[in-house]
């Protein structure tokens, strides 16, 4: 995997020397260059005389980080370190993973995208702008490193909660790929962030003199899809076998793009597939804690948009894997949207929603509101709901009466208000704990502090995609998979659920702590790779072999001697 290997002095001649070496973030060790390396590589005088270990550098870098008093400043500091010395950047992140993950990725990366043009310093990743559409293969050819394992690409239209950021959206692939490396161990030089710069409809960005993207309204319609296709064809030609992850595309583009290319190359959309997988992992863990099986559950989904239907589809597939027929599985879902419960008497449902329409016959005698709709309170009163999931964007939609009624009938109600941001959460974690008398199994979309109830501290799991995408990257790279299938996503969710701390201690968090996430990612990667083999999209290997491959692929930030065989990366 190393781009170059240096084991002898003659190889050292191929290495950059002096400032050229210090300017290469993948090779630079700064003050950690040894005496021998300083001698051979023309570094004396360019560095202060004191030689430091990586550990000492981390302490110094952390002190500098601590002196920053705003999140954006912390982000800028970390990004500058990433562009200077990648090993130190990743070691620092790893040693402070809980504190720093939010600074390089959500939520602070949203701010970094908004301010992208103001804080832009050094090149990282590729800008593929619409006016250069006829040269995409050449642009890809200009990538800094030949071998690429994972590309994350966005068109910047739906950046987290802040919408269209145009070319500034590149901040997202940069942040996300940092986590592919930090957690999945994808080697930093084998990642490639890309923004498809198709313009922006963000008037504020277009007004700003600093805006660095293509100053044009967004390309739409067939021209947009043709451009995406030119990009995909160029990736297939230049980088066949590279995993292409779509990120933060607007819904009307995200699904058609995924549908069009998912059987053509190694690709997935994290917003659609990763999101469903992490929620599914947490739900499966919660179900295990109750001691029942998935087929015993009555699932209420509040919100029938792309997220709600995506999670329901995952749960339904899991039920079918556990032996239920499609028809039987459908009967376990009760889904509500703006117009009330989905049922066969409604004629406003999309094909994806119709799958979950309850037979109207089952609803005879149920109370309807003035508009003839069946609301959440009525549904919870009528059935014995065991799982209640919110993906509706309606803050406070799970009221006390509803939650208490659910908790009256079920010993360990599973309640997941997953809407983001915090003010859109269907309920507050502390209220859910109180209303369920500490019996609720709770996970949220936004972060909530642990809740103290009856002398117990109850941690609240946050369904964050970070539990899935780096592991998926590791799994496909290590196993040599050629496609990402729904079953591989389901395997990832199941592996995540098997690693839930709540299985050993039922009041622990449903999802693992970030401090354990690299180990869990490796477990998920093995499960993904095994499933890929079963589905015939990866070469056959024993589980042991795959496990070894995963371990060998998962890069850990450490300096290696530039004299040693493993030493030189680029
Ligand atoms: P969407 O707009 O596609 O769907 C929203 C759904 O909620 C629609 O079916 C709508 O009819 C329904 N709804 C709206 N108001 C309602 C009301 N008063 N009563 C009943 N139903 C109502 O949105 P999307 O993309 O599905 O996202 C929904 C939420 O889920 C967002 O807040 C998003 O941030 C969050 N989300 C959270 C994730 C996580 O892992 N925590 C992942 C993905 C999305």
CSV table of N, CA, C and O in Angstrom, one decimal, residues 173-253:
chain,number,residue,atom,x,y,z
A,173,UNK,N,-16.8,16.9,2.8
A,173,UNK,CA,-16.0,15.7,2.5
A,173,UNK,C,-14.6,15.7,3.2
A,173,UNK,O,-14.2,14.7,3.6
A,174,UNK,N,-14.1,16.9,3.4
A,174,UNK,CA,-12.8,17.0,4.1
A,174,UNK,C,-13.0,16.4,5.5
A,174,UNK,O,-12.2,15.6,6.0
A,175,UNK,N,-14.0,16.9,6.2
A,175,UNK,CA,-14.2,16.5,7.6
A,175,UNK,C,-14.6,15.0,7.7
A,175,UNK,O,-14.1,14.3,8.6
A,176,UNK,N,-15.4,14.6,6.8
A,176,UNK,CA,-15.9,13.2,6.8
A,176,UNK,C,-14.7,12.3,6.5
A,176,UNK,O,-14.6,11.2,7.2
A,177,UNK,N,-13.9,12.6,5.6
A,177,UNK,CA,-12.7,11.7,5.3
A,177,UNK,C,-11.7,11.7,6.4
A,177,UNK,O,-11.0,10.7,6.7
A,178,UNK,N,-11.7,12.8,7.2
A,178,UNK,CA,-10.8,12.8,8.4
A,178,UNK,C,-11.3,11.7,9.3
A,178,UNK,O,-10.5,11.0,10.0
A,179,UNK,N,-12.6,11.5,9.4
A,179,UNK,CA,-13.1,10.4,10.3
A,179,UNK,C,-13.0,9.0,9.7
A,179,UNK,O,-12.8,8.0,10.4
A,180,UNK,N,-13.0,8.9,8.3
A,180,UNK,CA,-12.7,7.7,7.7
A,180,UNK,C,-11.3,7.2,8.1
A,180,UNK,O,-11.0,6.0,8.3
A,181,UNK,N,-10.4,8.2,8.2
A,181,UNK,CA,-9.0,7.8,8.6
A,181,UNK,C,-8.9,7.6,10.1
A,181,UNK,O,-8.4,6.6,10.6
A,182,UNK,N,-9.5,8.6,10.9
A,182,UNK,CA,-9.4,8.5,12.3
A,182,UNK,C,-10.0,7.2,12.9
A,182,UNK,O,-9.4,6.5,13.7
A,183,UNK,N,-11.1,6.8,12.4
A,183,UNK,CA,-11.9,5.7,12.9
A,183,UNK,C,-11.7,4.4,12.1
A,183,UNK,O,-11.4,3.4,12.6
A,184,UNK,N,-11.9,4.6,10.8
A,184,UNK,CA,-11.8,3.4,9.9
A,184,UNK,C,-10.4,3.1,9.6
A,184,UNK,O,-10.1,2.0,9.1
A,185,UNK,N,-9.5,4.0,9.8
A,185,UNK,CA,-8.1,3.8,9.5
A,185,UNK,C,-7.8,3.7,8.0
A,185,UNK,O,-6.8,3.1,7.6
A,186,UNK,N,-8.6,4.4,7.2
A,186,UNK,CA,-8.3,4.5,5.8
A,186,UNK,C,-7.1,5.5,5.7
A,186,UNK,O,-7.1,6.6,6.3
A,187,UNK,N,-6.0,5.1,5.0
A,187,UNK,CA,-4.8,5.9,5.0
A,187,UNK,C,-5.1,7.3,4.5
A,187,UNK,O,-5.8,7.4,3.5
A,188,UNK,N,-4.6,8.3,5.2
A,188,UNK,CA,-5.0,9.7,4.8
A,188,UNK,C,-4.7,10.0,3.3
A,188,UNK,O,-5.4,10.7,2.6
A,189,UNK,N,-3.5,9.5,2.8
A,189,UNK,CA,-3.2,9.8,1.4
A,189,UNK,C,-4.0,9.1,0.4
A,189,UNK,O,-3.9,9.3,-0.8
A,190,UNK,N,-4.8,8.1,0.9
A,190,UNK,CA,-5.7,7.4,0.0
A,190,UNK,C,-7.1,7.8,0.1
A,190,UNK,O,-8.1,7.1,-0.3
A,191,UNK,N,-7.3,9.1,0.6
A,191,UNK,CA,-8.7,9.6,0.6
A,191,UNK,C,-8.7,10.8,-0.3
A,191,UNK,O,-7.7,11.5,-0.5
A,192,UNK,N,-9.9,11.1,-0.9
A,192,UNK,CA,-10.0,12.3,-1.8
A,192,UNK,C,-11.3,13.0,-1.6
A,192,UNK,O,-12.4,12.4,-2.0
A,193,UNK,N,-11.3,14.2,-1.1
A,193,UNK,CA,-12.6,14.9,-1.0
A,193,UNK,C,-12.8,15.7,-2.3
A,193,UNK,O,-11.9,16.2,-2.9
A,194,UNK,N,-14.1,15.7,-2.7
A,194,UNK,CA,-14.4,16.4,-4.0
A,194,UNK,C,-15.7,17.2,-3.8
A,194,UNK,O,-16.6,16.8,-3.2
A,195,UNK,N,-15.7,18.4,-4.4
A,195,UNK,CA,-17.0,19.1,-4.5
A,195,UNK,C,-17.3,19.3,-6.0
A,195,UNK,O,-16.4,19.6,-6.8
A,196,UNK,N,-18.5,18.9,-6.3
A,196,UNK,CA,-19.0,19.2,-7.7
A,196,UNK,C,-19.6,20.6,-7.6
A,196,UNK,O,-20.7,20.8,-7.0
A,197,UNK,N,-18.9,21.6,-8.1
A,197,UNK,CA,-19.3,23.0,-8.0
A,197,UNK,C,-20.2,23.3,-9.2
A,197,UNK,O,-19.7,23.7,-10.3
A,198,UNK,N,-21.5,23.2,-8.9
A,198,UNK,CA,-22.5,23.4,-10.0
A,198,UNK,C,-23.2,24.8,-9.7
A,198,UNK,O,-24.3,25.0,-10.2
A,199,UNK,N,-22.5,25.7,-9.0
A,199,UNK,CA,-23.1,27.0,-8.7
A,199,UNK,C,-23.8,26.9,-7.3
A,199,UNK,O,-23.7,25.9,-6.6
A,200,UNK,N,-24.4,28.0,-6.9
A,200,UNK,CA,-25.1,28.1,-5.7
A,200,UNK,C,-26.3,29.0,-5.8
A,200,UNK,O,-26.3,30.0,-6.6
A,201,UNK,N,-27.4,28.6,-5.1
A,201,UNK,CA,-28.6,29.5,-5.1
A,201,UNK,C,-28.6,30.3,-3.8
A,201,UNK,O,-29.6,30.9,-3.4
A,202,UNK,N,-27.5,30.3,-3.0
A,202,UNK,CA,-27.4,31.0,-1.8
A,202,UNK,C,-27.0,32.4,-2.1
A,202,UNK,O,-25.9,32.7,-2.4
A,203,UNK,N,-28.0,33.3,-2.0
A,203,UNK,CA,-27.8,34.7,-2.4
A,203,UNK,C,-26.7,35.4,-1.5
A,203,UNK,O,-25.9,36.2,-2.1
A,204,UNK,N,-26.7,35.0,-0.3
A,204,UNK,CA,-25.6,35.6,0.6
A,204,UNK,C,-24.2,35.2,0.1
A,204,UNK,O,-23.4,36.1,0.0
A,205,UNK,N,-24.1,33.9,-0.3
A,205,UNK,CA,-22.7,33.5,-0.8
A,205,UNK,C,-22.4,34.3,-2.1
A,205,UNK,O,-21.3,34.7,-2.2
A,206,UNK,N,-23.4,34.4,-2.9
A,206,UNK,CA,-23.1,35.0,-4.2
A,206,UNK,C,-22.8,36.5,-4.1
A,206,UNK,O,-22.1,37.1,-4.9
A,207,UNK,N,-23.4,37.1,-3.0
A,207,UNK,CA,-23.1,38.5,-2.8
A,207,UNK,C,-21.7,38.8,-2.2
A,207,UNK,O,-21.2,39.8,-2.5
A,208,UNK,N,-21.2,37.8,-1.5
A,208,UNK,CA,-19.9,38.0,-0.8
A,208,UNK,C,-18.8,38.1,-1.8
A,208,UNK,O,-18.6,37.2,-2.6
A,209,UNK,N,-18.0,39.2,-1.7
A,209,UNK,CA,-16.8,39.3,-2.6
A,209,UNK,C,-15.8,38.1,-2.4
A,209,UNK,O,-15.1,37.8,-3.3
A,210,UNK,N,-15.8,37.6,-1.2
A,210,UNK,CA,-14.9,36.5,-0.9
A,210,UNK,C,-15.2,35.2,-1.5
A,210,UNK,O,-14.4,34.3,-1.5
A,211,UNK,N,-16.5,35.0,-1.9
A,211,UNK,CA,-16.9,33.6,-2.3
A,211,UNK,C,-16.0,33.1,-3.4
A,211,UNK,O,-15.7,33.7,-4.4
A,212,UNK,N,-15.5,31.8,-3.2
A,212,UNK,CA,-14.4,31.3,-4.0
A,212,UNK,C,-15.0,30.3,-5.1
A,212,UNK,O,-14.3,29.8,-5.9
A,213,UNK,N,-16.3,30.0,-5.0
A,213,UNK,CA,-16.9,29.0,-5.9
A,213,UNK,C,-17.2,29.7,-7.2
A,213,UNK,O,-17.0,30.9,-7.4
A,214,UNK,N,-17.8,28.9,-8.1
A,214,UNK,CA,-18.3,29.4,-9.4
A,214,UNK,C,-19.5,30.2,-9.1
A,214,UNK,O,-20.5,29.8,-8.6
A,215,UNK,N,-19.4,31.5,-9.6
A,215,UNK,CA,-20.5,32.5,-9.3
A,215,UNK,C,-21.6,32.3,-10.3
A,215,UNK,O,-21.6,33.0,-11.3
A,216,UNK,N,-22.5,31.5,-10.0
A,216,UNK,CA,-23.6,31.2,-10.9
A,216,UNK,C,-24.7,30.5,-10.2
A,216,UNK,O,-24.4,29.8,-9.2
A,217,UNK,N,-25.9,30.7,-10.6
A,217,UNK,CA,-27.0,29.9,-10.0
A,217,UNK,C,-26.8,28.4,-10.3
A,217,UNK,O,-26.1,28.1,-11.3
A,218,UNK,N,-27.4,27.5,-9.5
A,218,UNK,CA,-27.2,26.1,-9.7
A,218,UNK,C,-27.7,25.6,-11.0
A,218,UNK,O,-28.7,26.0,-11.5
A,219,UNK,N,-26.9,24.7,-11.6
A,219,UNK,CA,-27.3,24.0,-12.8
A,219,UNK,C,-28.4,23.0,-12.3
A,219,UNK,O,-28.2,22.3,-11.3
A,220,UNK,N,-29.4,22.9,-13.1
A,220,UNK,CA,-30.5,22.0,-12.7
A,220,UNK,C,-30.9,21.0,-13.9
A,220,UNK,O,-30.3,21.1,-15.0
A,221,UNK,N,-31.9,20.2,-13.6
A,221,UNK,CA,-32.5,19.4,-14.6
A,221,UNK,C,-31.5,18.4,-15.3
A,221,UNK,O,-30.5,17.9,-14.7
A,222,UNK,N,-31.7,18.2,-16.6
A,222,UNK,CA,-30.9,17.2,-17.3
A,222,UNK,C,-29.4,17.6,-17.4
A,222,UNK,O,-28.5,16.8,-17.3
A,223,UNK,N,-29.1,19.0,-17.4
A,223,UNK,CA,-27.7,19.4,-17.5
A,223,UNK,C,-27.0,19.0,-16.2
A,223,UNK,O,-25.8,18.6,-16.2
A,224,UNK,N,-27.7,19.0,-15.1
A,224,UNK,CA,-27.1,18.6,-13.8
A,224,UNK,C,-26.8,17.1,-13.8
A,224,UNK,O,-25.7,16.7,-13.5
A,225,UNK,N,-27.8,16.3,-14.2
A,225,UNK,CA,-27.6,14.9,-14.2
A,225,UNK,C,-26.5,14.5,-15.2
A,225,UNK,O,-25.8,13.5,-15.0
A,226,UNK,N,-26.5,15.2,-16.3
A,226,UNK,CA,-25.4,14.9,-17.3
A,226,UNK,C,-24.0,15.2,-16.7
A,226,UNK,O,-23.1,14.4,-16.9
A,227,UNK,N,-23.9,16.3,-16.0
A,227,UNK,CA,-22.6,16.6,-15.4
A,227,UNK,C,-22.2,15.5,-14.3
A,227,UNK,O,-21.1,15.1,-14.3
A,228,UNK,N,-23.2,15.1,-13.5
A,228,UNK,CA,-22.9,14.1,-12.5
A,228,UNK,C,-22.5,12.8,-13.3
A,228,UNK,O,-21.5,12.1,-12.8
A,229,UNK,N,-23.1,12.5,-14.4
A,229,UNK,CA,-22.7,11.3,-15.1
A,229,UNK,C,-21.3,11.4,-15.7
A,229,UNK,O,-20.6,10.5,-15.7
A,230,UNK,N,-21.0,12.6,-16.2
A,230,UNK,CA,-19.6,12.8,-16.7
A,230,UNK,C,-18.6,12.6,-15.6
A,230,UNK,O,-17.6,11.9,-15.8
A,231,UNK,N,-19.0,13.0,-14.4
A,231,UNK,CA,-18.1,12.8,-13.2
A,231,UNK,C,-18.0,11.3,-12.9
A,231,UNK,O,-16.9,10.8,-12.8
A,232,UNK,N,-19.1,10.6,-12.9
A,232,UNK,CA,-19.1,9.2,-12.5
A,232,UNK,C,-18.3,8.4,-13.5
A,232,UNK,O,-17.5,7.6,-13.2
A,233,UNK,N,-18.5,8.7,-14.8
A,233,UNK,CA,-17.8,8.0,-15.8
A,233,UNK,C,-16.3,8.2,-15.7
A,233,UNK,O,-15.5,7.3,-15.9
A,234,UNK,N,-15.9,9.4,-15.4
A,234,UNK,CA,-14.5,9.7,-15.2
A,234,UNK,C,-13.9,9.0,-14.0
A,234,UNK,O,-12.8,8.5,-14.1
A,235,UNK,N,-14.7,8.9,-12.9
A,235,UNK,CA,-14.2,8.1,-11.8
A,235,UNK,C,-14.0,6.7,-12.1
A,235,UNK,O,-13.0,6.0,-11.8
A,236,UNK,N,-15.0,6.1,-12.9
A,236,UNK,CA,-14.9,4.7,-13.2
A,236,UNK,C,-13.7,4.4,-14.1
A,236,UNK,O,-13.0,3.4,-13.9
A,237,UNK,N,-13.3,5.4,-14.9
A,237,UNK,CA,-12.2,5.2,-15.8
A,237,UNK,C,-10.9,5.4,-15.0
A,237,UNK,O,-9.9,4.6,-15.1
A,238,UNK,N,-10.8,6.5,-14.3
A,238,UNK,CA,-9.5,6.9,-13.6
A,238,UNK,C,-9.3,6.1,-12.4
A,238,UNK,O,-8.1,5.8,-12.0
A,239,UNK,N,-10.4,5.8,-11.6
A,239,UNK,CA,-10.2,5.2,-10.3
A,239,UNK,C,-11.2,4.1,-10.1
A,239,UNK,O,-12.0,4.1,-9.2
A,240,UNK,N,-11.1,3.1,-11.0
A,240,UNK,CA,-12.0,1.9,-10.8
A,240,UNK,C,-11.7,1.3,-9.5
A,240,UNK,O,-10.6,1.2,-9.1
A,241,UNK,N,-12.8,0.8,-8.8
A,241,UNK,CA,-12.6,0.1,-7.6
A,241,UNK,C,-12.6,1.0,-6.4
A,241,UNK,O,-12.6,0.6,-5.2
A,242,UNK,N,-12.5,2.4,-6.6
A,242,UNK,CA,-12.5,3.3,-5.5
A,242,UNK,C,-14.0,3.4,-4.9
A,242,UNK,O,-14.9,3.5,-5.7
A,243,UNK,N,-14.1,3.5,-3.6
A,243,UNK,CA,-15.4,3.7,-3.0
A,243,UNK,C,-15.8,5.1,-3.2
A,243,UNK,O,-15.1,6.0,-2.7
A,244,UNK,N,-17.0,5.4,-3.7
A,244,UNK,CA,-17.5,6.7,-4.0
A,244,UNK,C,-18.7,7.0,-3.1
A,244,UNK,O,-19.8,6.4,-3.3
A,245,UNK,N,-18.5,7.8,-2.1
A,245,UNK,CA,-19.6,8.1,-1.1
A,245,UNK,C,-20.2,9.5,-1.4
A,245,UNK,O,-19.6,10.5,-1.4
A,246,UNK,N,-21.5,9.5,-1.6
A,246,UNK,CA,-22.3,10.7,-1.9
A,246,UNK,C,-22.7,11.3,-0.6
A,246,UNK,O,-23.1,10.6,0.3
A,247,UNK,N,-22.6,12.7,-0.5
A,247,UNK,CA,-22.8,13.3,0.8
A,247,UNK,C,-23.5,14.6,0.6
A,247,UNK,O,-23.2,15.5,-0.2
A,248,UNK,N,-24.6,14.8,1.4
A,248,UNK,CA,-25.3,16.1,1.4
A,248,UNK,C,-25.8,16.6,0.1
A,248,UNK,O,-25.7,17.8,-0.2
A,249,UNK,N,-26.3,15.7,-0.7
A,249,UNK,CA,-27.1,16.1,-1.9
A,249,UNK,C,-28.5,16.4,-1.5
A,249,UNK,O,-29.0,15.7,-0.6
A,250,UNK,N,-29.2,17.3,-2.2
A,250,UNK,CA,-30.6,17.5,-1.9
A,250,UNK,C,-31.4,16.3,-2.2
A,250,UNK,O,-31.0,15.5,-3.2
A,251,UNK,N,-32.5,16.0,-1.5
A,251,UNK,CA,-33.2,14.8,-1.6
A,251,UNK,C,-33.6,14.5,-3.1
A,251,UNK,O,-33.5,13.3,-3.5
A,252,UNK,N,-34.1,15.5,-3.9
A,252,UNK,CA,-34.5,15.1,-5.2
A,252,UNK,C,-33.4,14.6,-6.1
A,252,UNK,O,-33.6,14.0,-7.2
A,253,UNK,N,-32.1,14.9,-5.7
A,253,UNK,CA,-31.0,14.4,-6.5
A,253,UNK,C,-30.4,13.1,-5.8
A,253,UNK,O,-29.9,12.3,-6.5
